[in-house]
XYZ file of C-alpha atoms in Angstrom:
206
model
C -21.920 -5.207 -7.619
C -22.765 -2.380 -5.243
C -21.945 1.211 -6.214
C -21.896 4.234 -3.916
C -21.749 7.843 -5.061
C -20.076 9.535 -2.075
C -17.260 8.752 -1.841
C -17.374 7.081 -5.248
C -16.610 3.368 -5.037
C -17.838 -0.050 -6.123
C -17.881 -3.210 -3.982
C -18.091 -6.702 -5.491
C -18.396 -9.604 -3.057
C -17.484 -13.106 -4.207
C -15.286 -11.668 -6.954
C -13.009 -14.667 -7.603
C -14.672 -17.419 -5.591
C -13.355 -19.333 -2.596
C -11.131 -21.691 -4.602
C -9.147 -18.923 -6.286
C -8.985 -16.895 -3.084
C -7.491 -19.969 -1.455
C -4.911 -20.243 -4.243
C -3.819 -16.671 -3.564
C -3.413 -17.411 0.137
C -1.404 -20.538 -0.599
C 0.801 -18.547 -2.977
C 1.409 -15.947 -0.264
C 2.407 -18.631 2.248
C 4.763 -20.294 -0.233
C 6.475 -16.951 -0.963
C 6.591 -15.543 2.575
C 10.361 -14.989 2.416
C 9.945 -12.781 -0.672
C 7.723 -10.194 1.016
C 9.557 -6.940 1.728
C 8.665 -3.736 3.534
C 6.194 -1.716 1.475
C 7.233 1.578 -0.049
C 5.173 4.665 -0.735
C 5.702 7.679 -2.960
C 6.433 11.078 -1.469
C 5.103 14.365 -2.850
C 8.372 14.536 -4.810
C 7.539 11.080 -6.271
C 10.378 9.329 -4.437
C 9.797 5.705 -3.437
C 10.449 5.481 0.289
C 10.110 3.075 3.215
C 8.762 4.817 6.313
C 6.767 2.714 8.767
C 5.357 5.853 10.383
C 3.417 6.395 7.136
C 2.927 2.889 5.720
C 3.532 -0.250 7.777
C 3.020 -3.347 5.639
C 4.966 -5.777 3.474
C 4.485 -6.511 -0.195
C 5.304 -8.989 -2.950
C 5.650 -7.694 -6.500
C 6.121 -10.941 -8.436
C 2.806 -12.806 -8.588
C 3.789 -15.480 -11.108
C 0.944 -17.069 -13.092
C -1.616 -15.559 -10.716
C -0.933 -12.132 -12.200
C -2.336 -12.950 -15.633
C -5.343 -14.738 -14.142
C -6.189 -11.800 -11.881
C -5.692 -9.342 -14.734
C -8.149 -11.294 -16.880
C -10.752 -11.207 -14.103
C -10.346 -7.440 -13.848
C -10.619 -7.010 -17.613
C -13.955 -8.852 -17.572
C -15.542 -6.148 -15.394
C -13.455 -3.111 -16.314
C -16.010 -1.528 -18.640
C -18.707 -1.768 -15.985
C -16.438 -0.317 -13.303
C -15.405 2.647 -15.420
C -19.057 3.338 -16.218
C -20.144 3.170 -12.569
C -17.256 5.357 -11.395
C -17.189 7.692 -14.411
C -13.487 7.008 -14.981
C -12.532 7.372 -18.620
C -10.137 4.715 -19.902
C -8.939 4.104 -23.465
C -8.954 0.692 -25.121
C -5.269 0.244 -24.256
C -4.363 0.328 -20.582
C -1.551 -0.822 -18.344
C -1.764 -2.435 -14.907
C 0.430 -2.452 -11.823
C -0.064 -5.083 -9.132
C 1.266 -6.044 -5.740
C 0.283 -8.484 -3.015
C 0.226 -6.817 0.401
C 0.189 -8.110 3.970
C -0.693 -5.996 7.000
C 0.460 -7.511 10.293
C -0.278 -6.439 13.853
C -0.292 -2.643 14.037
C -0.083 -2.285 10.258
C -1.665 0.746 8.568
C -1.297 3.229 5.703
C -1.978 6.891 6.400
C -4.250 9.071 4.278
C -3.013 9.370 0.689
C -4.026 9.246 -2.979
C -2.678 6.719 -5.481
C -2.533 9.176 -8.391
C 0.004 12.020 -8.185
C -1.381 15.568 -8.263
C 1.117 16.507 -10.985
C 3.137 14.726 -13.725
C 5.658 12.241 -12.326
C 7.711 11.419 -15.416
C 5.839 8.231 -16.346
C 4.158 7.708 -19.712
C 0.923 6.776 -17.929
C -0.979 7.727 -14.788
C -2.972 5.673 -12.294
C -6.668 6.127 -13.036
C -8.491 3.306 -11.246
C -7.558 1.516 -8.012
C -8.797 -1.992 -7.214
C -8.222 -3.793 -3.920
C -9.033 -7.492 -3.543
C -9.127 -9.048 -0.063
C -8.262 -12.566 1.045
C -6.897 -14.190 4.195
C -6.441 -17.453 6.043
C -9.587 -19.253 7.131
C -10.899 -18.822 9.694
C -10.121 -15.098 9.785
C -7.358 -14.259 12.267
C -7.253 -10.457 12.299
C -9.385 -7.480 13.261
C -9.568 -3.980 11.810
C -7.774 -3.069 8.605
C -10.749 -1.271 7.052
C -10.297 0.819 3.924
C -11.430 4.379 4.670
C -12.441 6.448 1.638
C -12.731 10.194 2.136
C -15.090 12.696 0.536
C -15.805 16.387 1.198
C -18.794 15.295 3.288
C -17.020 12.706 5.437
C -15.833 9.171 4.833
C -16.906 5.575 4.294
C -15.243 2.545 5.900
C -15.150 -0.672 3.867
C -14.338 -3.902 5.687
C -11.678 -6.224 4.198
C -14.122 -9.091 3.663
C -12.848 -12.380 2.198
C -13.130 -12.517 -1.623
C -14.255 -8.872 -1.852
C -13.122 -6.427 -4.537
C -13.293 -2.668 -3.992
C -12.746 -0.194 -6.840
C -12.424 3.601 -6.689
C -10.780 6.446 -8.632
C -7.042 6.557 -7.959
C -7.215 10.283 -7.197
C -9.478 9.612 -4.197
C -8.018 10.169 -0.743
C -8.031 7.006 1.365
C -6.250 5.200 4.176
C -5.917 1.722 5.668
C -6.977 1.556 9.294
C -4.886 -0.295 11.867
C -4.874 -4.095 11.726
C -4.701 -6.247 14.856
C -3.617 -9.889 14.756
C -1.237 -12.447 16.228
C 2.359 -12.597 15.029
C 2.286 -15.493 12.540
C 2.584 -14.540 8.876
C -0.685 -16.304 8.002
C -2.580 -14.305 10.637
C -2.381 -11.045 8.684
C -4.684 -9.087 6.390
C -3.866 -9.806 2.743
C -4.834 -8.034 -0.456
C -4.019 -7.619 -4.113
C -3.636 -3.984 -5.067
C -4.173 -3.339 -8.776
C -3.871 0.016 -10.496
C -5.201 0.514 -14.000
C -3.199 3.205 -15.745
C -4.087 5.334 -18.738
C -1.592 6.980 -21.063
C -0.846 10.640 -20.665
C -2.156 12.789 -23.491
C -0.156 12.227 -26.655
C 1.506 9.032 -25.396
C 0.828 5.304 -25.603
C 1.058 3.147 -22.477
C 3.659 0.426 -22.020
C 2.396 -3.139 -22.577
C -0.219 -4.370 -20.134
C 0.434 -7.202 -17.737
């Protein structure tokens, strides 16, 4: 585990191991037809598809892989929150999606946590991104850029790498370049750990 203070983030290489990373890739290939254009949330908290802002596809139903990935996150969650100084209660909730960036895919600068209440009983507190892809690697680019007042840090989407950072942090996904086949793209699991708003209890965790 490697932690950096500015911008605050943690990188863990070899997070799941090659076998489980391969299972995720196989799952993606078997469910290719279920990937749909990714949405993003506007400042008014509307879910919208706009490929001039976010150009990728996503899969929301991860089947049995969801529980397995959640358990792996839970095993390191206390350490991550300590390193990143993100306070989380004993009860949390998670959101997850599998994402593919194809040729020309990107996501402009944004934050995962809204700057004001959005009507939910919980708020995104910690963002985790796990990278996997076909072997050998068939894409270029696609770095995660994390911003800070002093500049930015680019983190490469390395196979079997997990990156964690506070959900309020500004970040973007740089342009990916690859051939046109589905398997050629840049794949990731995005996981958001949510904490209840003050005075509320979160919905059940995944």
